[in-house]
């Protein structure tokens, strides 16, 4: 979510944009679980009648929640696999490919994919006003999953003792693990991929991992990024320099000559830093159809160390424009007021209704996950500390959504779910060393009933994608290990 995460399926279609960012708060547009490219016949969407508020005995409202089902691999008395949707659209392509489908074929499982309330097409309310967002929470999302399992068991007349295995990536990975914490009687096991478990307001370690990933390629790459940002900062203080920046970085709007709008400058710095974060987070993760899939750490570091392109600031601009071209954006939109205006749009038809407004709400009310520059100010500037993100919460949702509220809400959620001290069985926690989110997840475990698999050299949710001949040996081994654990759970 930025969680995490799942994006994103993070899992939809990247449209031609007017310059709006495709990566924000650690979240790629349309979820952190990126899109696949299957040409197979896809299942039709179905709709489940879901309770509106599971924790209110006086609320009888219901709404329609979207899901997909694939029974092609199901064998009588086989297990049920459930992919839990995260902060974006669920894509039916995940019903016919992806590593979980390979497991389903081997174990004769029926597969369900359930969309998260308020995301994708699952709209419980007429709009996304603050009043209506009050029932957007991870706790209610887990209750949705529990109710879904209960009703599907009845509707499909599954034999008593049928075992459900939950899968999820990024924020969905967190939900999969938390299902075992809160609803172990319904979910027999869970594969939690790249799921952050420790909730943290000031997630400054995020950019430490980004820097380390670049440094793994070469110190020269990191030095060039730092020098590029130093040159950028110098140019910002002169009108001619501001004009050059606007030109070479293809800004949608010129920089304020008075250099008075500090939030614009902070937003600009954070946007440019996100270019590197985006590439690092999804580096070589086997997504096939994403337009940025071929832009890797090697790509950006080769650019940053290529003196033929120009000075380091020119190389920063080259990377920025490379991403603009890949995502079919005409210019780089950095205006803070415009960002806030778009995120305030409460209609389901708005651009941010694909998940941007909803994810920001969850980060502002229960997760935090603010990826700040605090730990690496020399590399990415010191202009986007935690207060910058907290102010966005106030500006988008209102004065009560402030830092004080978060300082109460985040510790409560860590108590509710257990943070990194959760006591659970039949869960495997899978993380990649390149993925910045691994810092908030379980990468080592002394509990044999809840092991952690830490895959060196892989990125966000890499183990979930279809296998490739180019996969690292550790990634191949991790997939085999996960299969063995599922087999153990099903035999217990």
CSV table of C-alpha atoms in Angstrom, one decimal:
chain,number,residue,atom,x,y,z
A,1,UNK,CA,0.0,0.0,0.0
A,2,UNK,CA,1.7,4.0,-1.2
A,3,UNK,CA,1.3,0.2,0.4
A,4,UNK,CA,1.6,-0.8,0.2
A,5,UNK,CA,0.6,-2.7,-1.5
A,6,UNK,CA,-0.4,-3.7,-4.4
A,7,UNK,CA,-0.6,-1.8,-5.8
A,8,UNK,CA,-2.1,-2.9,-8.1
A,9,UNK,CA,-3.2,-5.4,-9.7
A,10,UNK,CA,-2.3,-2.7,-8.7
A,11,UNK,CA,-4.4,-4.5,-12.1
A,12,UNK,CA,-6.1,-2.3,-14.6
A,13,UNK,CA,-5.4,-0.3,-17.7
A,14,UNK,CA,-3.0,2.7,-17.6
A,15,UNK,CA,-4.8,5.3,-19.6
A,16,UNK,CA,-3.4,8.2,-21.5
A,17,UNK,CA,-3.0,10.9,-18.9
A,18,UNK,CA,-2.8,14.6,-18.7
A,19,UNK,CA,0.3,14.4,-16.5
A,20,UNK,CA,-1.2,12.9,-13.3
A,21,UNK,CA,1.3,10.7,-11.5
A,22,UNK,CA,1.1,6.9,-12.0
A,23,UNK,CA,3.0,6.2,-8.8
A,24,UNK,CA,2.1,7.8,-5.5
A,25,UNK,CA,2.4,6.8,-1.8
A,26,UNK,CA,4.1,3.6,-2.8
A,27,UNK,CA,1.0,2.7,-4.9
A,28,UNK,CA,1.2,2.1,-8.7
A,29,UNK,CA,-2.0,3.1,-10.5
A,30,UNK,CA,-4.5,0.3,-10.5
A,31,UNK,CA,-2.9,-1.4,-7.6
A,32,UNK,CA,0.5,-2.8,-6.6
A,33,UNK,CA,-0.2,-6.2,-8.2
A,34,UNK,CA,0.5,-5.3,-11.8
A,35,UNK,CA,-1.4,-6.4,-14.9
A,36,UNK,CA,-0.8,-9.6,-16.8
A,37,UNK,CA,-1.1,-10.2,-20.5
A,38,UNK,CA,-3.1,-13.4,-20.8
A,39,UNK,CA,-5.0,-14.1,-24.1
A,40,UNK,CA,-7.0,-16.9,-22.5
A,41,UNK,CA,-10.8,-16.8,-22.2
A,42,UNK,CA,-11.5,-14.9,-19.0
A,43,UNK,CA,-14.3,-15.6,-16.5
A,44,UNK,CA,-17.3,-13.2,-16.2
A,45,UNK,CA,-17.5,-10.9,-13.3
A,46,UNK,CA,-20.0,-11.9,-10.6
A,47,UNK,CA,-21.6,-10.0,-7.7
A,48,UNK,CA,-21.9,-10.9,-4.1
A,49,UNK,CA,-24.5,-9.4,-1.8
A,50,UNK,CA,-22.3,-8.0,1.0
A,51,UNK,CA,-23.2,-6.5,4.4
A,52,UNK,CA,-22.5,-2.7,4.7
A,53,UNK,CA,-21.4,-2.6,8.3
A,54,UNK,CA,-20.5,-6.0,9.9
A,55,UNK,CA,-20.1,-4.5,13.3
A,56,UNK,CA,-23.5,-2.7,13.7
A,57,UNK,CA,-26.4,-4.9,14.6
A,58,UNK,CA,-28.8,-2.2,13.6
A,59,UNK,CA,-27.5,-1.6,10.1
A,60,UNK,CA,-29.2,-3.9,7.5
A,61,UNK,CA,-27.8,-2.2,4.4
A,62,UNK,CA,-26.2,-4.3,1.7
A,63,UNK,CA,-24.3,-3.7,-1.4
A,64,UNK,CA,-22.8,-5.6,-4.4
A,65,UNK,CA,-19.2,-6.7,-4.2
A,66,UNK,CA,-17.5,-7.9,-7.4
A,67,UNK,CA,-15.7,-11.2,-7.6
A,68,UNK,CA,-14.5,-13.8,-10.1
A,69,UNK,CA,-14.5,-17.6,-9.9
A,70,UNK,CA,-12.6,-20.3,-11.9
A,71,UNK,CA,-13.6,-23.9,-11.3
A,72,UNK,CA,-11.7,-25.4,-14.2
A,73,UNK,CA,-9.1,-27.0,-12.0
A,74,UNK,CA,-11.4,-28.1,-9.2
A,75,UNK,CA,-11.5,-31.7,-8.1
A,76,UNK,CA,-14.2,-33.0,-5.7
A,77,UNK,CA,-13.2,-32.3,-2.1
A,78,UNK,CA,-10.4,-30.1,-3.2
A,79,UNK,CA,-9.3,-26.9,-1.5
A,80,UNK,CA,-10.5,-23.4,-2.2
A,81,UNK,CA,-8.0,-20.7,-3.1
A,82,UNK,CA,-9.0,-17.1,-2.5
A,83,UNK,CA,-7.1,-14.1,-3.8
A,84,UNK,CA,-7.9,-11.0,-1.7
A,85,UNK,CA,-8.1,-7.8,-3.7
A,86,UNK,CA,-6.2,-4.8,-2.6
A,87,UNK,CA,-6.2,-1.1,-3.4
A,88,UNK,CA,-7.4,-1.2,-7.0
A,89,UNK,CA,-9.4,-3.0,-9.7
A,90,UNK,CA,-9.2,-6.8,-9.7
A,91,UNK,CA,-8.2,-8.2,-13.1
A,92,UNK,CA,-9.8,-11.4,-14.4
A,93,UNK,CA,-6.5,-12.3,-16.1
A,94,UNK,CA,-5.3,-13.4,-12.6
A,95,UNK,CA,-7.9,-16.1,-12.8
A,96,UNK,CA,-6.1,-17.9,-15.6
A,97,UNK,CA,-2.4,-17.2,-14.9
A,98,UNK,CA,0.0,-16.3,-12.2
A,99,UNK,CA,1.8,-18.6,-9.7
A,100,UNK,CA,-1.3,-19.3,-7.6
A,101,UNK,CA,-3.1,-20.7,-10.7
A,102,UNK,CA,-0.2,-23.1,-11.1
A,103,UNK,CA,-0.7,-24.2,-7.5
A,104,UNK,CA,-4.4,-24.6,-8.1
A,105,UNK,CA,-3.8,-26.9,-11.0
A,106,UNK,CA,-1.6,-29.1,-8.8
A,107,UNK,CA,-3.9,-29.2,-5.9
A,108,UNK,CA,-7.2,-29.3,-7.7
A,109,UNK,CA,-8.4,-26.0,-6.2
A,110,UNK,CA,-11.3,-23.8,-7.1
A,111,UNK,CA,-10.2,-20.2,-7.3
A,112,UNK,CA,-12.0,-17.0,-6.2
A,113,UNK,CA,-10.9,-13.4,-6.5
A,114,UNK,CA,-12.7,-10.9,-4.3
A,115,UNK,CA,-12.5,-7.1,-4.9
A,116,UNK,CA,-11.9,-4.8,-1.9
A,117,UNK,CA,-14.7,-2.6,-0.8
A,118,UNK,CA,-14.6,0.9,-2.3
A,119,UNK,CA,-12.1,-0.1,-5.0
A,120,UNK,CA,-12.6,-1.1,-8.6
A,121,UNK,CA,-16.3,-1.6,-9.3
A,122,UNK,CA,-17.2,-2.5,-5.7
A,123,UNK,CA,-19.0,0.7,-4.7
A,124,UNK,CA,-20.9,0.4,-1.3
A,125,UNK,CA,-21.8,4.1,-1.3
A,126,UNK,CA,-23.2,6.7,-3.8
A,127,UNK,CA,-19.9,8.6,-3.7
A,128,UNK,CA,-16.5,9.0,-2.0
A,129,UNK,CA,-17.4,11.8,0.3
A,130,UNK,CA,-15.7,11.8,3.8
A,131,UNK,CA,-19.0,10.8,5.4
A,132,UNK,CA,-19.3,7.8,3.0
A,133,UNK,CA,-15.6,6.8,3.4
A,134,UNK,CA,-16.2,6.1,7.1
A,135,UNK,CA,-16.7,2.4,6.4
A,136,UNK,CA,-13.5,2.0,4.4
A,137,UNK,CA,-11.1,0.1,6.6
A,138,UNK,CA,-9.0,-3.0,6.6
A,139,UNK,CA,-11.0,-4.3,9.5
A,140,UNK,CA,-14.2,-4.2,7.5
A,141,UNK,CA,-12.5,-5.6,4.5
A,142,UNK,CA,-11.5,-8.6,6.5
A,143,UNK,CA,-15.0,-9.0,7.7
A,144,UNK,CA,-16.1,-8.9,4.0
A,145,UNK,CA,-13.8,-11.8,3.2
A,146,UNK,CA,-15.1,-13.7,6.2
A,147,UNK,CA,-18.7,-13.3,5.2
A,148,UNK,CA,-17.9,-14.1,1.6
A,149,UNK,CA,-16.3,-17.4,2.7
A,150,UNK,CA,-19.2,-18.3,4.9
A,151,UNK,CA,-21.8,-17.7,2.2
A,152,UNK,CA,-19.8,-19.3,-0.6
A,153,UNK,CA,-19.4,-22.4,1.6
A,154,UNK,CA,-23.2,-22.6,1.9
A,155,UNK,CA,-24.0,-21.6,-1.7
A,156,UNK,CA,-21.6,-24.1,-3.3
A,157,UNK,CA,-22.4,-26.8,-0.7
A,158,UNK,CA,-18.7,-27.5,-0.1
A,159,UNK,CA,-18.1,-30.5,2.2
A,160,UNK,CA,-17.6,-29.7,5.9
A,161,UNK,CA,-13.9,-29.2,6.5
A,162,UNK,CA,-13.1,-27.8,3.1
A,163,UNK,CA,-9.9,-25.8,3.4
A,164,UNK,CA,-9.6,-22.3,2.2
A,165,UNK,CA,-6.1,-20.9,1.4
A,166,UNK,CA,-5.8,-17.1,1.1
A,167,UNK,CA,-3.4,-15.4,-1.3
A,168,UNK,CA,-2.6,-11.7,-1.5
A,169,UNK,CA,0.1,-9.3,-2.7
A,170,UNK,CA,1.2,-6.0,-1.1
A,171,UNK,CA,-1.8,-4.7,1.0
A,172,UNK,CA,-3.6,-7.8,-0.1
A,173,UNK,CA,-0.7,-9.8,1.4
A,174,UNK,CA,-1.2,-8.0,4.7
A,175,UNK,CA,-4.9,-8.9,4.5
A,176,UNK,CA,-4.2,-12.5,3.8
A,177,UNK,CA,-2.0,-12.8,6.9
A,178,UNK,CA,-4.5,-10.8,9.0
A,179,UNK,CA,-7.2,-13.3,8.0
A,180,UNK,CA,-5.3,-16.0,9.8
A,181,UNK,CA,-4.9,-13.7,12.8
A,182,UNK,CA,-8.6,-12.7,13.0
A,183,UNK,CA,-10.5,-15.5,11.2
A,184,UNK,CA,-8.3,-18.7,11.5
A,185,UNK,CA,-11.5,-20.8,11.7
A,186,UNK,CA,-12.4,-19.8,8.1
A,187,UNK,CA,-8.9,-19.6,6.5
A,188,UNK,CA,-6.7,-22.7,6.9
A,189,UNK,CA,-3.6,-21.1,5.5
A,190,UNK,CA,-2.2,-17.9,3.8
A,191,UNK,CA,0.5,-16.9,1.4
A,192,UNK,CA,1.3,-13.3,2.2
A,193,UNK,CA,3.5,-11.8,-0.5
A,194,UNK,CA,5.2,-8.4,0.0
A,195,UNK,CA,2.7,-7.6,2.7
A,196,UNK,CA,3.7,-4.8,5.2
A,197,UNK,CA,2.6,-5.9,8.7
A,198,UNK,CA,4.1,-3.1,10.9
A,199,UNK,CA,2.2,0.1,10.4
A,200,UNK,CA,4.4,3.2,10.5
A,201,UNK,CA,3.6,6.9,10.0
A,202,UNK,CA,7.1,8.1,9.0
A,203,UNK,CA,8.3,5.3,6.7
A,204,UNK,CA,11.7,6.9,6.1
A,205,UNK,CA,13.3,3.5,5.6
A,206,UNK,CA,11.6,3.2,2.2
A,207,UNK,CA,14.1,5.5,0.4
A,208,UNK,CA,17.0,3.8,2.2
A,209,UNK,CA,16.1,0.6,0.4
A,210,UNK,CA,15.7,2.6,-2.9
A,211,UNK,CA,19.2,4.0,-2.4
A,212,UNK,CA,20.7,0.6,-1.5
A,213,UNK,CA,19.2,-0.9,-4.6
A,214,UNK,CA,20.9,1.8,-6.8
A,215,UNK,CA,24.1,1.3,-4.8
A,216,UNK,CA,24.0,-2.4,-5.5
A,217,UNK,CA,24.3,-1.5,-9.1
A,218,UNK,CA,27.1,1.0,-8.5
A,219,UNK,CA,28.1,3.8,-6.2
A,220,UNK,CA,28.6,5.9,-9.3
A,221,UNK,CA,24.9,5.7,-9.9
A,222,UNK,CA,24.0,7.0,-6.5
A,223,UNK,CA,26.6,9.7,-6.7
A,224,UNK,CA,25.1,10.9,-10.0
A,225,UNK,CA,21.6,11.0,-8.6
A,226,UNK,CA,22.9,13.0,-5.7
A,227,UNK,CA,24.8,15.4,-7.9
A,228,UNK,CA,21.8,15.8,-10.2
A,229,UNK,CA,19.6,16.8,-7.3
A,230,UNK,CA,22.2,19.2,-6.1
A,231,UNK,CA,22.3,20.9,-9.5
A,232,UNK,CA,18.5,20.8,-9.6
A,233,UNK,CA,18.4,22.7,-6.2
A,234,UNK,CA,20.8,25.3,-7.5
A,235,UNK,CA,18.8,26.0,-10.6
A,236,UNK,CA,15.6,26.4,-8.6
A,237,UNK,CA,16.9,29.5,-7.0
A,238,UNK,CA,17.2,31.4,-10.3
A,239,UNK,CA,14.6,32.4,-12.8
A,240,UNK,CA,16.7,31.2,-15.7
A,241,UNK,CA,17.3,27.9,-13.9
A,242,UNK,CA,13.6,27.5,-13.2
A,243,UNK,CA,12.8,28.0,-16.8
A,244,UNK,CA,15.4,25.3,-17.7
A,245,UNK,CA,13.9,22.9,-15.3
A,246,UNK,CA,10.4,23.5,-16.6
A,247,UNK,CA,11.7,22.8,-20.1
A,248,UNK,CA,13.9,19.7,-19.7
A,249,UNK,CA,11.6,18.0,-17.2
A,250,UNK,CA,8.5,18.8,-19.3
A,251,UNK,CA,6.6,20.4,-16.4
A,252,UNK,CA,2.9,21.0,-17.1
A,253,UNK,CA,3.2,24.5,-15.5
A,254,UNK,CA,6.1,26.9,-15.1
A,255,UNK,CA,7.7,27.2,-11.7
A,256,UNK,CA,6.6,30.2,-9.5
A,257,UNK,CA,9.3,32.8,-10.1
A,258,UNK,CA,9.1,33.9,-6.5
A,259,UNK,CA,9.9,30.4,-5.3
A,260,UNK,CA,7.1,31.0,-2.7
A,261,UNK,CA,5.0,27.9,-3.1
A,262,UNK,CA,7.0,25.5,-1.0
A,263,UNK,CA,4.4,22.8,-1.3
A,264,UNK,CA,4.8,22.9,-5.1
A,265,UNK,CA,8.5,22.4,-4.8
A,266,UNK,CA,8.1,19.7,-2.2
A,267,UNK,CA,5.7,17.9,-4.5
A,268,UNK,CA,8.1,18.3,-7.4
A,269,UNK,CA,11.0,16.8,-5.5
A,270,UNK,CA,8.8,14.0,-4.2
A,271,UNK,CA,7.5,13.2,-7.7
A,272,UNK,CA,11.1,13.0,-9.1
A,273,UNK,CA,12.1,10.8,-6.2
A,274,UNK,CA,9.1,8.6,-6.9
A,275,UNK,CA,10.5,7.9,-10.4
A,276,UNK,CA,13.3,5.9,-8.8
A,277,UNK,CA,11.0,4.4,-6.2
A,278,UNK,CA,8.7,3.1,-8.9
A,279,UNK,CA,11.4,1.4,-10.9
A,280,UNK,CA,13.1,-0.1,-7.8
A,281,UNK,CA,9.8,-1.4,-6.3
A,282,UNK,CA,8.8,-3.3,-9.4
A,283,UNK,CA,12.3,-4.2,-10.8
A,284,UNK,CA,12.1,-7.2,-13.0
A,285,UNK,CA,9.0,-8.6,-11.4
A,286,UNK,CA,7.8,-10.6,-14.6
A,287,UNK,CA,4.8,-8.4,-15.3
A,288,UNK,CA,4.4,-8.6,-19.1
A,289,UNK,CA,2.1,-5.9,-20.4
A,290,UNK,CA,3.0,-2.9,-18.1
A,291,UNK,CA,4.5,-0.1,-20.1
A,292,UNK,CA,7.3,0.4,-17.6
A,293,UNK,CA,8.2,-3.3,-17.3
A,294,UNK,CA,11.3,-2.9,-19.4
A,295,UNK,CA,12.6,0.1,-17.4
A,296,UNK,CA,14.8,-1.4,-14.7
A,297,UNK,CA,17.4,-0.4,-12.1
A,298,UNK,CA,20.0,-1.1,-14.8
A,299,UNK,CA,18.2,1.2,-17.2
A,300,UNK,CA,18.1,4.2,-14.9
A,301,UNK,CA,21.7,3.6,-13.6
A,302,UNK,CA,23.0,3.3,-17.1
A,303,UNK,CA,21.4,6.6,-17.9
A,304,UNK,CA,22.7,8.3,-14.7
A,305,UNK,CA,26.2,7.2,-15.4
A,306,UNK,CA,26.2,8.1,-19.1
A,307,UNK,CA,28.1,11.4,-19.5
A,308,UNK,CA,27.1,11.5,-23.2
A,309,UNK,CA,23.6,12.5,-22.1
A,310,UNK,CA,24.9,15.6,-20.4
A,311,UNK,CA,25.2,16.8,-16.8
A,312,UNK,CA,23.7,14.8,-14.0
A,313,UNK,CA,20.6,17.0,-14.0
A,314,UNK,CA,20.1,16.3,-17.7
A,315,UNK,CA,20.2,12.6,-16.9
A,316,UNK,CA,17.6,13.0,-14.2
A,317,UNK,CA,15.4,14.7,-16.8
A,318,UNK,CA,16.1,11.9,-19.2
A,319,UNK,CA,14.8,9.3,-16.8
A,320,UNK,CA,11.7,11.5,-16.0
A,321,UNK,CA,10.9,11.8,-19.7
A,322,UNK,CA,11.5,8.2,-20.3
A,323,UNK,CA,8.8,7.4,-17.8
A,324,UNK,CA,6.5,10.1,-19.2
A,325,UNK,CA,6.8,8.6,-22.6
A,326,UNK,CA,6.3,5.0,-21.3
A,327,UNK,CA,3.1,6.0,-19.5
A,328,UNK,CA,1.9,8.2,-22.4
A,329,UNK,CA,1.9,11.4,-20.3
A,330,UNK,CA,2.3,14.7,-22.0
A,331,UNK,CA,4.0,16.5,-19.1
A,332,UNK,CA,4.9,16.3,-15.5
A,333,UNK,CA,2.2,17.6,-13.2
A,334,UNK,CA,3.6,18.8,-9.9
A,335,UNK,CA,1.2,21.5,-8.7
A,336,UNK,CA,0.1,20.8,-5.2
A,337,UNK,CA,-3.2,22.6,-5.5
A,338,UNK,CA,-4.2,20.6,-8.5
A,339,UNK,CA,-3.3,17.4,-6.8
A,340,UNK,CA,-5.4,18.3,-3.8
A,341,UNK,CA,-8.3,19.4,-6.0
A,342,UNK,CA,-8.3,16.1,-7.9
A,343,UNK,CA,-8.1,14.1,-4.7
A,344,UNK,CA,-11.0,16.0,-3.3
A,345,UNK,CA,-13.3,14.9,-6.1
A,346,UNK,CA,-15.8,12.5,-4.5
A,347,UNK,CA,-17.5,11.1,-7.6
A,348,UNK,CA,-17.0,7.6,-8.8
A,349,UNK,CA,-16.4,8.9,-12.3
A,350,UNK,CA,-13.3,10.9,-11.2
A,351,UNK,CA,-9.8,9.9,-12.2
A,352,UNK,CA,-8.8,9.4,-8.6
A,353,UNK,CA,-11.7,7.1,-7.9
A,354,UNK,CA,-9.7,4.2,-9.5
A,355,UNK,CA,-8.1,4.1,-6.0
A,356,UNK,CA,-6.0,7.2,-5.4
A,357,UNK,CA,-8.5,9.0,-3.1
A,358,UNK,CA,-9.4,5.8,-1.3
A,359,UNK,CA,-5.8,4.7,-0.7
A,360,UNK,CA,-4.9,8.1,0.6
A,361,UNK,CA,-7.9,7.9,3.0
A,362,UNK,CA,-6.6,4.6,4.4
A,363,UNK,CA,-3.1,5.9,4.8
A,364,UNK,CA,-4.5,9.0,6.6
A,365,UNK,CA,-6.7,7.0,8.9
A,366,UNK,CA,-5.1,3.7,9.7
A,367,UNK,CA,-1.7,3.0,8.0
A,368,UNK,CA,0.5,6.0,7.6
A,369,UNK,CA,3.2,4.6,5.3
A,370,UNK,CA,4.4,8.1,4.4
A,371,UNK,CA,7.6,7.6,2.3
A,372,UNK,CA,9.6,10.6,3.5
A,373,UNK,CA,13.0,11.9,2.4
A,374,UNK,CA,14.1,12.3,6.1
A,375,UNK,CA,16.7,9.5,6.0
A,376,UNK,CA,18.2,10.4,2.7
A,377,UNK,CA,18.0,14.2,2.3
A,378,UNK,CA,21.2,14.5,0.4
A,379,UNK,CA,20.0,12.0,-2.2
A,380,UNK,CA,16.3,13.0,-2.6
A,381,UNK,CA,16.2,16.4,-0.9
A,382,UNK,CA,14.9,17.3,2.6
A,383,UNK,CA,11.6,18.8,1.2
A,384,UNK,CA,9.1,16.0,1.9
A,385,UNK,CA,9.2,15.1,5.6
A,386,UNK,CA,6.3,13.5,7.4
A,387,UNK,CA,4.6,16.8,8.0
A,388,UNK,CA,4.3,17.3,4.2
A,389,UNK,CA,2.2,14.1,3.9
A,390,UNK,CA,0.2,14.8,7.1
A,391,UNK,CA,-0.8,18.2,5.6
A,392,UNK,CA,-2.1,16.4,2.5
A,393,UNK,CA,-4.5,14.5,4.7
A,394,UNK,CA,-5.9,17.7,6.2
A,395,UNK,CA,-6.1,19.4,2.9
A,396,UNK,CA,-7.9,16.5,1.2
A,397,UNK,CA,-10.2,15.3,3.9
A,398,UNK,CA,-10.5,18.0,6.5
A,399,UNK,CA,-8.9,19.3,9.8
A,400,UNK,CA,-9.7,16.3,11.9
A,401,UNK,CA,-7.5,14.1,9.7
A,402,UNK,CA,-4.3,15.4,11.2
A,403,UNK,CA,-1.1,14.0,12.7
A,404,UNK,CA,-2.6,13.6,16.1
A,405,UNK,CA,-5.3,11.4,14.7
A,406,UNK,CA,-2.7,9.2,13.0
A,407,UNK,CA,-0.6,9.0,16.2
A,408,UNK,CA,-3.6,7.4,17.8
A,409,UNK,CA,-4.9,5.3,14.9
A,410,UNK,CA,-1.6,3.6,13.8
A,411,UNK,CA,-0.6,2.2,17.2
A,412,UNK,CA,-4.2,0.9,17.6
A,413,UNK,CA,-3.9,-1.0,14.3
A,414,UNK,CA,-0.6,-2.5,15.4
A,415,UNK,CA,-2.2,-3.7,18.6
A,416,UNK,CA,-5.2,-5.0,16.6
A,417,UNK,CA,-3.1,-7.1,14.1
A,418,UNK,CA,0.1,-7.7,16.1
A,419,UNK,CA,2.6,-5.7,14.0
A,420,UNK,CA,5.7,-7.9,13.5
A,421,UNK,CA,4.9,-9.8,16.7
A,422,UNK,CA,1.7,-11.5,15.5
A,423,UNK,CA,1.3,-15.1,16.7
A,424,UNK,CA,0.0,-17.1,13.8
A,425,UNK,CA,0.3,-20.5,12.1
A,426,UNK,CA,0.0,-21.7,8.5
A,427,UNK,CA,1.2,-18.5,7.0
A,428,UNK,CA,4.2,-17.9,4.8
A,429,UNK,CA,5.6,-14.4,4.6
A,430,UNK,CA,7.4,-13.8,1.2
A,431,UNK,CA,9.5,-10.7,0.5
A,432,UNK,CA,12.1,-9.5,-2.0
A,433,UNK,CA,15.3,-7.7,-0.9
A,434,UNK,CA,14.9,-5.0,-3.6
A,435,UNK,CA,11.3,-4.2,-2.5
A,436,UNK,CA,11.3,-1.2,-0.1
A,437,UNK,CA,8.1,-2.6,1.6
A,438,UNK,CA,10.1,-5.6,3.0
A,439,UNK,CA,11.3,-3.3,5.8
A,440,UNK,CA,7.8,-3.4,7.3
A,441,UNK,CA,7.3,-7.1,6.8
A,442,UNK,CA,8.5,-10.4,8.4
A,443,UNK,CA,11.7,-11.3,6.6
A,444,UNK,CA,13.0,-13.7,9.2
A,445,UNK,CA,11.0,-16.1,11.5
A,446,UNK,CA,11.9,-18.5,14.2
A,447,UNK,CA,8.4,-20.0,14.0
A,448,UNK,CA,8.4,-23.1,11.7
A,449,UNK,CA,4.6,-22.9,11.4
A,450,UNK,CA,4.9,-19.3,10.1
A,451,UNK,CA,8.1,-19.2,8.0
A,452,UNK,CA,9.5,-16.2,6.2
A,453,UNK,CA,11.0,-16.4,2.7
A,454,UNK,CA,13.4,-13.6,1.9
A,455,UNK,CA,14.4,-13.7,-1.8
A,456,UNK,CA,17.6,-11.9,-2.6
A,457,UNK,CA,17.5,-9.7,-5.6
A,458,UNK,CA,13.7,-9.7,-6.3
A,459,UNK,CA,11.1,-6.9,-6.0
A,460,UNK,CA,7.5,-6.4,-5.0
A,461,UNK,CA,5.3,-9.5,-5.3
A,462,UNK,CA,7.7,-11.1,-7.7
A,463,UNK,CA,6.8,-14.6,-6.6
A,464,UNK,CA,3.2,-14.1,-7.6
A,465,UNK,CA,3.8,-13.6,-11.3
A,466,UNK,CA,4.0,-16.4,-14.0
A,467,UNK,CA,7.4,-18.1,-13.9
A,468,UNK,CA,10.1,-17.2,-16.4
A,469,UNK,CA,13.3,-18.8,-17.6
A,470,UNK,CA,15.0,-15.6,-16.5
A,471,UNK,CA,14.0,-16.0,-12.9
A,472,UNK,CA,16.7,-16.1,-10.3
A,473,UNK,CA,17.4,-19.5,-8.7
A,474,UNK,CA,16.3,-18.1,-5.3
A,475,UNK,CA,12.9,-17.1,-6.8
A,476,UNK,CA,12.4,-20.5,-8.4
A,477,UNK,CA,13.3,-22.1,-5.1
A,478,UNK,CA,10.9,-19.9,-3.2
A,479,UNK,CA,8.0,-21.0,-5.5
A,480,UNK,CA,8.8,-24.6,-4.8
A,481,UNK,CA,9.0,-23.9,-1.1
A,482,UNK,CA,5.6,-22.2,-1.0
A,483,UNK,CA,4.1,-25.2,-2.9
A,484,UNK,CA,5.5,-27.5,-0.2
A,485,UNK,CA,4.0,-25.4,2.6
A,486,UNK,CA,0.6,-25.4,1.0
A,487,UNK,CA,0.8,-29.2,0.6
A,488,UNK,CA,1.7,-29.5,4.3
A,489,UNK,CA,-1.3,-27.3,5.3
A,490,UNK,CA,-3.7,-29.3,3.2
A,491,UNK,CA,-2.5,-32.5,4.6
A,492,UNK,CA,-2.9,-31.3,8.2
